[in-house]
Tab-separated table of C-alpha atoms and ligand atoms in Angstrom:
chain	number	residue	atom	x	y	z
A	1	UNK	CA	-93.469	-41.267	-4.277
A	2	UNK	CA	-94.937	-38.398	-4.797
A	3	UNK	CA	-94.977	-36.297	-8.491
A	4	UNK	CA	-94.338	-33.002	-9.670
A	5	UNK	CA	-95.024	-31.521	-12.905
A	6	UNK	CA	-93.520	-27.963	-13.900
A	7	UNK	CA	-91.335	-28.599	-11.000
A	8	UNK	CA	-88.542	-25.941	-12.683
A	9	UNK	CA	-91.405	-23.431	-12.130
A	10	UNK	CA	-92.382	-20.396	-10.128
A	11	UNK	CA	-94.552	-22.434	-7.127
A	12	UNK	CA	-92.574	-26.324	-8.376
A	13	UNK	CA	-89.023	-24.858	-6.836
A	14	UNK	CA	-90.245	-23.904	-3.597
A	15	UNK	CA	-93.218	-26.717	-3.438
A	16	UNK	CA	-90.385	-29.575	-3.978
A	17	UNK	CA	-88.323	-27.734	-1.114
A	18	UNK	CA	-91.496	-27.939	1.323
A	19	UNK	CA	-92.611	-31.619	0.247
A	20	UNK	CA	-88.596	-32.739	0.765
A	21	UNK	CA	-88.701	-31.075	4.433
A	22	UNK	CA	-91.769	-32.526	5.098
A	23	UNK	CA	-91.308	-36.341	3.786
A	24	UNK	CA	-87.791	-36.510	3.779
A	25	UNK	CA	-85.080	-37.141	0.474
A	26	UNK	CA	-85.564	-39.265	-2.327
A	27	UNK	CA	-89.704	-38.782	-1.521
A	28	UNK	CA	-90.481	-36.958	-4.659
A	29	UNK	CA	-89.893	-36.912	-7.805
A	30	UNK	CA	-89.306	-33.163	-10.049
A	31	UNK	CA	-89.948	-33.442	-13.225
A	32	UNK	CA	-90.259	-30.354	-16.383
A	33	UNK	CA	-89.648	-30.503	-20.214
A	34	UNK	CA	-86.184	-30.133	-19.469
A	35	UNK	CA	-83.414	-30.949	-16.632
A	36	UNK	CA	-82.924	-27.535	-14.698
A	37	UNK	CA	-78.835	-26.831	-15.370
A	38	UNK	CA	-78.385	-26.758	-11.502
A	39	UNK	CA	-79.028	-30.000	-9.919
A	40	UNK	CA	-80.009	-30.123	-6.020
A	41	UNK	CA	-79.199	-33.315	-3.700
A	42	UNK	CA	-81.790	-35.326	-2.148
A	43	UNK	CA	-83.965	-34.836	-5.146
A	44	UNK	CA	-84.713	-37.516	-8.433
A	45	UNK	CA	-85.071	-35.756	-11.466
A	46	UNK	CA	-86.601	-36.762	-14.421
A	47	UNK	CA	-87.770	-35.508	-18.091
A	48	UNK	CA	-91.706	-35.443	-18.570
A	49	UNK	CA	-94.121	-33.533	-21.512
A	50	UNK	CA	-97.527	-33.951	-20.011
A	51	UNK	CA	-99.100	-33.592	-23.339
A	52	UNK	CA	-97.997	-37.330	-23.869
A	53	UNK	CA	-100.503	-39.749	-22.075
A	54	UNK	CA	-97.887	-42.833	-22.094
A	55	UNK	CA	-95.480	-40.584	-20.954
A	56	UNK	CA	-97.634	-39.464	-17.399
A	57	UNK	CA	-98.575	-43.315	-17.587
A	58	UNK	CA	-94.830	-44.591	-17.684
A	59	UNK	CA	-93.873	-42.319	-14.921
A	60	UNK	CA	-96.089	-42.937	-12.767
A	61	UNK	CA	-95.982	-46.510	-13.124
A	62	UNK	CA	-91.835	-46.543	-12.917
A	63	UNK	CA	-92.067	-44.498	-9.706
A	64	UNK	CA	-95.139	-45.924	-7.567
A	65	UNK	CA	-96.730	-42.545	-7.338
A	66	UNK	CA	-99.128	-41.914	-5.013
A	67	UNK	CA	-99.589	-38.198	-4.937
A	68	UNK	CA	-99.566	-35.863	-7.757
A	69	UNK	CA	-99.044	-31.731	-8.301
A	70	UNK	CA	-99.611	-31.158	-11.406
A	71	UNK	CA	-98.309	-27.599	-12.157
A	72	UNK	CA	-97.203	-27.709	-15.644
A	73	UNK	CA	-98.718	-24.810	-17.566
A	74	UNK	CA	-98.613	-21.875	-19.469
A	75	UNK	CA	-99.453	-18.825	-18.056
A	76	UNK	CA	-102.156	-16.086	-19.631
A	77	UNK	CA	-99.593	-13.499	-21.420
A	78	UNK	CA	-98.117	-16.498	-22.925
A	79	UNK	CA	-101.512	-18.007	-23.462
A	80	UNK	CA	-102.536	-14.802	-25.523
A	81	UNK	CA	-99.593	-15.188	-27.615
A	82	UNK	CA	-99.338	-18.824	-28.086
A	83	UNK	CA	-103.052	-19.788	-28.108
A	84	UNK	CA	-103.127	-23.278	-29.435
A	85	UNK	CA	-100.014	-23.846	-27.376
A	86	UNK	CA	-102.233	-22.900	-23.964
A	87	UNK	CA	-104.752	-24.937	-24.544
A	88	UNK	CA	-102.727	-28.322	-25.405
A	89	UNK	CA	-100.218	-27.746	-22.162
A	90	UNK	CA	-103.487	-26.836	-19.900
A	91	UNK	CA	-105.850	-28.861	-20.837
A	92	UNK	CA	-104.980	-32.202	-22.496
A	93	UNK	CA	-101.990	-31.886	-19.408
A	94	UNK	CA	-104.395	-31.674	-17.139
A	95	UNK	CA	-106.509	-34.200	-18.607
A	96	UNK	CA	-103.951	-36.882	-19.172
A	97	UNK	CA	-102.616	-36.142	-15.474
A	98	UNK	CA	-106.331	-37.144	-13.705
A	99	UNK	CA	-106.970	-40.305	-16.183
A	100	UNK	CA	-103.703	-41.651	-15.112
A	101	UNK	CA	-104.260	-40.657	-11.845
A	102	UNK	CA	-107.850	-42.510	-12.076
A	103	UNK	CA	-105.811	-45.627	-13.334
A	104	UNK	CA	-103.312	-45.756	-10.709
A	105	UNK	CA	-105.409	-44.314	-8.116
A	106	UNK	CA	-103.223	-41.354	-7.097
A	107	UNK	CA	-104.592	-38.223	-5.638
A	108	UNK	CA	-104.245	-34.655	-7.402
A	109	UNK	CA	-103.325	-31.308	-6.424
A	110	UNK	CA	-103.881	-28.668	-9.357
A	111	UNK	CA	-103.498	-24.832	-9.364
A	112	UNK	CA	-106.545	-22.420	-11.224
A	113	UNK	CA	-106.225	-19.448	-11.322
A	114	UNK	CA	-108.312	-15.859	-10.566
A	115	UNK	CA	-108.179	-16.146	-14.683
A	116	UNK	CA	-111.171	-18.070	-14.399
A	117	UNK	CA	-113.311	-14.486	-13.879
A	118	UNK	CA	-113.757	-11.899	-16.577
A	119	UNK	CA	-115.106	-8.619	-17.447
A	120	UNK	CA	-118.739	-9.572	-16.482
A	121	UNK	CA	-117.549	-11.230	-12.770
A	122	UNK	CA	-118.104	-8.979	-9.887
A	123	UNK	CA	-114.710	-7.368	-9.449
A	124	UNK	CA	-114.763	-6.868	-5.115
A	125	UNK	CA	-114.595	-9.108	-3.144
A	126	UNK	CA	-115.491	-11.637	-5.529
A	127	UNK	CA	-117.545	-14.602	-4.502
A	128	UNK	CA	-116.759	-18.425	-4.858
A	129	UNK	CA	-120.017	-19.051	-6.863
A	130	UNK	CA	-120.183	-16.358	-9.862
A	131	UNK	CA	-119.832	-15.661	-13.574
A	132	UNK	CA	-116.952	-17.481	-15.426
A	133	UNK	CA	-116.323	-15.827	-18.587
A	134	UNK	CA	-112.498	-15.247	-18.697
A	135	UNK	CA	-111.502	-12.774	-21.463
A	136	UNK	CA	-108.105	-15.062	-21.882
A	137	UNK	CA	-106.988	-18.370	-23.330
A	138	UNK	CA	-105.256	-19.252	-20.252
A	139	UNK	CA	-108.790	-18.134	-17.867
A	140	UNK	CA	-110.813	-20.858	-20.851
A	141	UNK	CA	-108.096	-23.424	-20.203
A	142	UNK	CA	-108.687	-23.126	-16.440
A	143	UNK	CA	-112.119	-22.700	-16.566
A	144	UNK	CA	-112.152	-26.434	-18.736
A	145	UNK	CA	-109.539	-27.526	-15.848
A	146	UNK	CA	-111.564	-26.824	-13.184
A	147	UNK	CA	-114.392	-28.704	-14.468
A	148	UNK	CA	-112.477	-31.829	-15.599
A	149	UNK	CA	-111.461	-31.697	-11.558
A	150	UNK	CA	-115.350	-31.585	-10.680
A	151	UNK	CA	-115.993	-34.592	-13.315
A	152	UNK	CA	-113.231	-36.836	-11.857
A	153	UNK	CA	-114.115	-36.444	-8.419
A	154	UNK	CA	-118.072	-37.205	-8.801
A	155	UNK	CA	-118.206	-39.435	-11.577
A	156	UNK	CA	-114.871	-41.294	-10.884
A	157	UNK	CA	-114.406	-40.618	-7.269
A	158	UNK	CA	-110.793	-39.388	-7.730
A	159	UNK	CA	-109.539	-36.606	-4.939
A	160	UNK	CA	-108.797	-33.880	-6.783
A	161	UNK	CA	-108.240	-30.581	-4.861
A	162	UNK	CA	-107.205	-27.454	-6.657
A	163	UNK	CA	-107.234	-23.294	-5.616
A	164	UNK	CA	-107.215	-20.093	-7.821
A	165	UNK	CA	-104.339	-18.547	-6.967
A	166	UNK	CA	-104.133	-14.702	-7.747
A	167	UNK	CA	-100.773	-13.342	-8.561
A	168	UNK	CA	-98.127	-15.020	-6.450
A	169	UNK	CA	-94.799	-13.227	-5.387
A	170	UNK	CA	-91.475	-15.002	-4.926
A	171	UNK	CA	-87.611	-14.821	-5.183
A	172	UNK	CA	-86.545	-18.776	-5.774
A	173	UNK	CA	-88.360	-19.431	-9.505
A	174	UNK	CA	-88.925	-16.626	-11.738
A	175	UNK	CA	-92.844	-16.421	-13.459
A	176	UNK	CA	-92.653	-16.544	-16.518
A	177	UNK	CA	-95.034	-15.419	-18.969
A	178	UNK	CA	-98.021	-14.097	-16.343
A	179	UNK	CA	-99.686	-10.936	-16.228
A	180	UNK	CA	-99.052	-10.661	-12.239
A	181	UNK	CA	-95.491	-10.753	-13.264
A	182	UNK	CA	-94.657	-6.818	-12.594
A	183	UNK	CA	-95.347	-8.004	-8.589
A	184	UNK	CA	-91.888	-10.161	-8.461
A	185	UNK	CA	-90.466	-7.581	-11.708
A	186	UNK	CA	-90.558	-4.804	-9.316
A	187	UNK	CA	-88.391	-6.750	-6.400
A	188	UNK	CA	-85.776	-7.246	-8.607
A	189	UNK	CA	-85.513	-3.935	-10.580
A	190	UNK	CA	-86.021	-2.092	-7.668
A	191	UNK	CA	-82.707	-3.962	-5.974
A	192	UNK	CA	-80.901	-3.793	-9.177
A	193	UNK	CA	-81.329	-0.357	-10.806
A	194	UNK	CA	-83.731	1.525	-8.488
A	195	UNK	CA	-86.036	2.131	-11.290
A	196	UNK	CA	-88.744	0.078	-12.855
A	197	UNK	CA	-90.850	0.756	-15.506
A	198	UNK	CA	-94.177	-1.367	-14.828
A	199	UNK	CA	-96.528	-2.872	-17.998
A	200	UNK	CA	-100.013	-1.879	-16.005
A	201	UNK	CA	-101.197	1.245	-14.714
A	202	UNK	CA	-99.898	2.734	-11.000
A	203	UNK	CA	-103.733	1.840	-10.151
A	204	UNK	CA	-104.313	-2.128	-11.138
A	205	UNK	CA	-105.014	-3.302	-8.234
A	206	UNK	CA	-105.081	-7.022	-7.977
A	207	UNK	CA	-105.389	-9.651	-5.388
A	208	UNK	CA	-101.879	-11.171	-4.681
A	209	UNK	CA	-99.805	-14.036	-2.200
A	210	UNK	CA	-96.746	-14.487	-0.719
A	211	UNK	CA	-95.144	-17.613	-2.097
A	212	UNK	CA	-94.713	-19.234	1.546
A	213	UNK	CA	-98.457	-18.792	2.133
A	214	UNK	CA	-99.040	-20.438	-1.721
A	215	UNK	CA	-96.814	-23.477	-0.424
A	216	UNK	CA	-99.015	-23.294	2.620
A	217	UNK	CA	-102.254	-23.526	1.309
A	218	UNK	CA	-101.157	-26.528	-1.007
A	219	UNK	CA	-100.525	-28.259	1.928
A	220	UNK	CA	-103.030	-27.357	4.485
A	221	UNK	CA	-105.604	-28.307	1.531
A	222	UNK	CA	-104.372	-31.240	0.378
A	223	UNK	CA	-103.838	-32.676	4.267
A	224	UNK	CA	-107.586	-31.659	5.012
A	225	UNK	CA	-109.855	-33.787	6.152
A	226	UNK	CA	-111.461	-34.905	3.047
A	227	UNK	CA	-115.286	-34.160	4.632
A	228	UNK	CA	-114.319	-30.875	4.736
A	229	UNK	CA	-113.984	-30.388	1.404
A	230	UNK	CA	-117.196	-29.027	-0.271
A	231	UNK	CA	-115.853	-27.165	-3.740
A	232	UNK	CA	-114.444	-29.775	-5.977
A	233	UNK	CA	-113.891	-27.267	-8.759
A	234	UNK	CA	-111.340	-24.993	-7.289
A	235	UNK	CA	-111.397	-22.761	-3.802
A	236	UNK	CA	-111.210	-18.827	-4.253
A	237	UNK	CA	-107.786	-17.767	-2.492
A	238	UNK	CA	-105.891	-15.103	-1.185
A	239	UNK	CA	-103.507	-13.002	0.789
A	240	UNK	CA	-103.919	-9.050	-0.105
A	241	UNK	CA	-104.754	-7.384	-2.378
A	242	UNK	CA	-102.788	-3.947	-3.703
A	243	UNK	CA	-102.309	-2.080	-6.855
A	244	UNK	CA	-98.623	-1.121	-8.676
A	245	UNK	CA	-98.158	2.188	-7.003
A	246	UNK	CA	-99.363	0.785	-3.611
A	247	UNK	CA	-96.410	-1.981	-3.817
A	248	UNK	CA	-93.988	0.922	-5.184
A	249	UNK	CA	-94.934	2.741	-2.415
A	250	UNK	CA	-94.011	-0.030	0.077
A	251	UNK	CA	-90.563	-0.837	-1.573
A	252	UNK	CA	-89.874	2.850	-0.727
A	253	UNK	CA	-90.028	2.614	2.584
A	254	UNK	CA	-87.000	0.400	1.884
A	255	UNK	CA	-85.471	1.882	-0.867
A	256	UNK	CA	-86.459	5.915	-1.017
A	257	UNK	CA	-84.656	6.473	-4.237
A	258	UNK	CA	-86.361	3.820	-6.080
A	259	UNK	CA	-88.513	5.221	-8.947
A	260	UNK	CA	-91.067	4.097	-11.068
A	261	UNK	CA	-92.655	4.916	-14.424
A	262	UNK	CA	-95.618	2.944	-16.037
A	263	UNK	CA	-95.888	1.938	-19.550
A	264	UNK	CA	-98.922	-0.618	-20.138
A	265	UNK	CA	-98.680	-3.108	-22.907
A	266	UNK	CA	-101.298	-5.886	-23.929
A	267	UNK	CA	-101.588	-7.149	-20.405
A	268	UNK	CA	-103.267	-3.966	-18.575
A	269	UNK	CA	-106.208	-5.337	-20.724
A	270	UNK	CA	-106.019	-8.969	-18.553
A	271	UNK	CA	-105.450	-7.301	-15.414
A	272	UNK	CA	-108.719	-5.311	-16.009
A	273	UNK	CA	-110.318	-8.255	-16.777
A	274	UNK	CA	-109.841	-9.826	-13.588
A	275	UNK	CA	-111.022	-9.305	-9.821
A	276	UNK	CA	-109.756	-6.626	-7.650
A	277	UNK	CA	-109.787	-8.772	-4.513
A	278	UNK	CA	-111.627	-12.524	-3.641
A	279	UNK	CA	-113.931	-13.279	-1.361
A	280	UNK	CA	-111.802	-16.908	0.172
A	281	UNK	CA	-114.565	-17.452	3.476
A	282	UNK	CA	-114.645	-21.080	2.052
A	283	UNK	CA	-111.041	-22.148	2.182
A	284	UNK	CA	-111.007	-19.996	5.713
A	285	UNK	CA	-114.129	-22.132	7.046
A	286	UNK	CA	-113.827	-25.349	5.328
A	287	UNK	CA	-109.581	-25.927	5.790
A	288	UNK	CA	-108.613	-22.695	7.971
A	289	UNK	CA	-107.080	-21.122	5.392
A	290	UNK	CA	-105.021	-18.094	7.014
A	291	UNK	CA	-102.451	-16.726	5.548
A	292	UNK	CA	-99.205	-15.801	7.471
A	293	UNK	CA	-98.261	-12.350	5.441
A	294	UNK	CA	-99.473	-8.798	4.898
A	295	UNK	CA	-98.008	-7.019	2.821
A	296	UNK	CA	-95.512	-5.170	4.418
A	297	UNK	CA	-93.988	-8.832	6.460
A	298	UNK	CA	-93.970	-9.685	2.445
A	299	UNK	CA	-92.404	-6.845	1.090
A	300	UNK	CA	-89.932	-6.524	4.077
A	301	UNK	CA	-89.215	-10.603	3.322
A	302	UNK	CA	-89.110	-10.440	-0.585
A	303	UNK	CA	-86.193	-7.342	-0.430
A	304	UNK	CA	-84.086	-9.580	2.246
A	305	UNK	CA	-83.780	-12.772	-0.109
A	306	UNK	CA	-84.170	-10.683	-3.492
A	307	UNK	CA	-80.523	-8.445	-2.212
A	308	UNK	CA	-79.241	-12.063	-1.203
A	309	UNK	CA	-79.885	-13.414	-4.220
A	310	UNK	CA	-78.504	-10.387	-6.138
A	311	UNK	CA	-75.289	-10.754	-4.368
A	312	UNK	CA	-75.335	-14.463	-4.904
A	313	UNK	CA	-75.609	-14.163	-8.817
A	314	UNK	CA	-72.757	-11.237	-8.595
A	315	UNK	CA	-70.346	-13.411	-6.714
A	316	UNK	CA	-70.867	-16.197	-9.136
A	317	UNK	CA	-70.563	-14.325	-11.974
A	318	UNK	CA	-67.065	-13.034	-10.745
A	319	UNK	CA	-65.992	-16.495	-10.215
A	320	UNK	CA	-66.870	-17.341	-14.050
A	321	UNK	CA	-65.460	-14.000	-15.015
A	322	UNK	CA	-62.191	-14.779	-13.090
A	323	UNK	CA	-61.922	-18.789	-14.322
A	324	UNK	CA	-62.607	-17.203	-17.993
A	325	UNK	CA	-59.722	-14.897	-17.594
B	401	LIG	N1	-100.292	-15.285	-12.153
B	401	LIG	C1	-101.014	-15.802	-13.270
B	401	LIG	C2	-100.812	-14.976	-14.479
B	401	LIG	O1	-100.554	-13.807	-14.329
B	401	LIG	C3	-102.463	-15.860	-12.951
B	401	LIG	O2	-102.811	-17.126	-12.576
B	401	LIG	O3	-100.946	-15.464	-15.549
């Protein structure tokens, strides 16, 4: 069976959709801190803290897991409030997840993150190779993931495959707690109440991904031919890159009364931090990494199922409005 940690998450929800496609019901197992309140069919739940060794141990053992995702974590706005809290999800998670995995001999797919750069990394088109001195809890705690994932796989043999994923954009899972969040923010607000007032500057520009194309290169990279595979920290990644006013200007296209004003908090200091766009050539040559979206298929895709989710939520809450009554 095959494991997912954080599966209530932004990439778990649509990740446990793909893998149940692909491999059919009852083939993985979703698993968070807490049972999501709606259940789905075809899909075994179950309660797991990855901070707990003989908890990832019992679970994997119960289930005969062969194949793990670990994407429990807390993300770097979260991280910069909750320090202590970052680095004990992240890193003993991440830990615990690739001893057991060494133990029962189960592969491992884990997310980094562009967190892993800083103020010193080249900021265009930033290269594979390069400084690592994240400015952030959350880039340290990826930075130590990363190189747990290198340690496993040479001294231990494990196959451990992981990306940095820039900002990802999606309608099924809310983020929660990122600093890429104003990408999906914007969707929504933009739908809802044609206004939106973003928390960076109408210039961050940042690299970004369309949540299909994240599921995607999961996939692709974890079916690759394992020859293939030369960087056994984590592959640079990604889609586009565009700044807040550029994606604004896009949702207008859509939605010309839709306004927006910009007030940056704590976070326009993490978005500065990190790269304006990734140099990915190794995940293109090494696993043919192509993404399937620009940005305007994305932002043409994102209002679609954002309005039909809208609706969704509306009708609902009429129905509980109308049983309440
Ligand atoms: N999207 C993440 C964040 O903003 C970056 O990995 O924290």
């Amino acid at each position: 069976m095959i494991l997912i940690t954080g599966a209530s998450g932004q990439i778990g929800v649509d990740l446990a959709d793909e893998l149940v496609a692909r491999h059919g019901p009852d083939t993985v197992l979703v698993t968070d801190l807490r049972m999501p309140e709606k259940l789905r069919p075809n899909r075994v739940y179950d309660v797991l803290d990855v901070t707990y060794m003989e908890s990832v141990e019992k679970i994997i053992q119960q289930h005969s897991i062969h194949t793990i995702y670990h994407l429990a974590g807390i993300l770097s706005a979260t991280g910069e409030r909750y320090p202590e809290l970052a680095w004990n999800v992240n890193v003993n998670g991440v830990r615990n997840v690739l001893e057991a995995a060494r133990r029962f001999e189960c592969r491992v797919f884990w997310p980094s993150s562009i967190a892993v750069f800083g103020p010193t990394t080249p900021k265009v088109s930033t290269p594979q190779s390069t400084v690592t001195e994240p400015g952030t809890m959350y880039g340290v705690t990826k930075v130590t993931g990363e190189l747990l994932c290198k340690f496993h796989t040479t001294h231990h043999d494990l196959d451990v495959r992981s990306v940095r994923f820039p900002g990802i954009i999606s309608h099924a899972a809310p983020p929660g707690g990122g600093t890429t969040d104003w990408a999906v923010d914007m969707f929504f607000q933009a739908v809802r109440h044609r206004h939106y007032t973003c928390f960076v500057t109408e210039n961050t520009r940042l690299p970004m991904m369309y949540m299909p194309d994240a599921v995607k290169s999961v996939l692709d990279l974890m079916e690759a031919d394992g020859d293939r595979i030369t960087i056994r920290t984590s592959y640079n990644l990604t889609a586009f890159s565009f700044t807040a006013g550029e994606l604004a200007a896009a949702i207008q296209t859509h939605i010309p009364d839709f306004s927006v004003d910009y007030q940056p908090d704590f976070r326009q200091d993490i978005a500065d931090s990190w790269p304006e766009s990734i140099d990915d050539h190794h995940a293109r040559d090494e696993w043919d990494w192509q993404p399937e979206y620009d940005l305007d298929a994305m932002v043409q895709d994102m209002l679609h199922h954002v309005r039909i989710r809208i609706e969704k939520e509306a009708a609902e809450a009429a129905i509980d409005s109308d049983l309440n009554d």
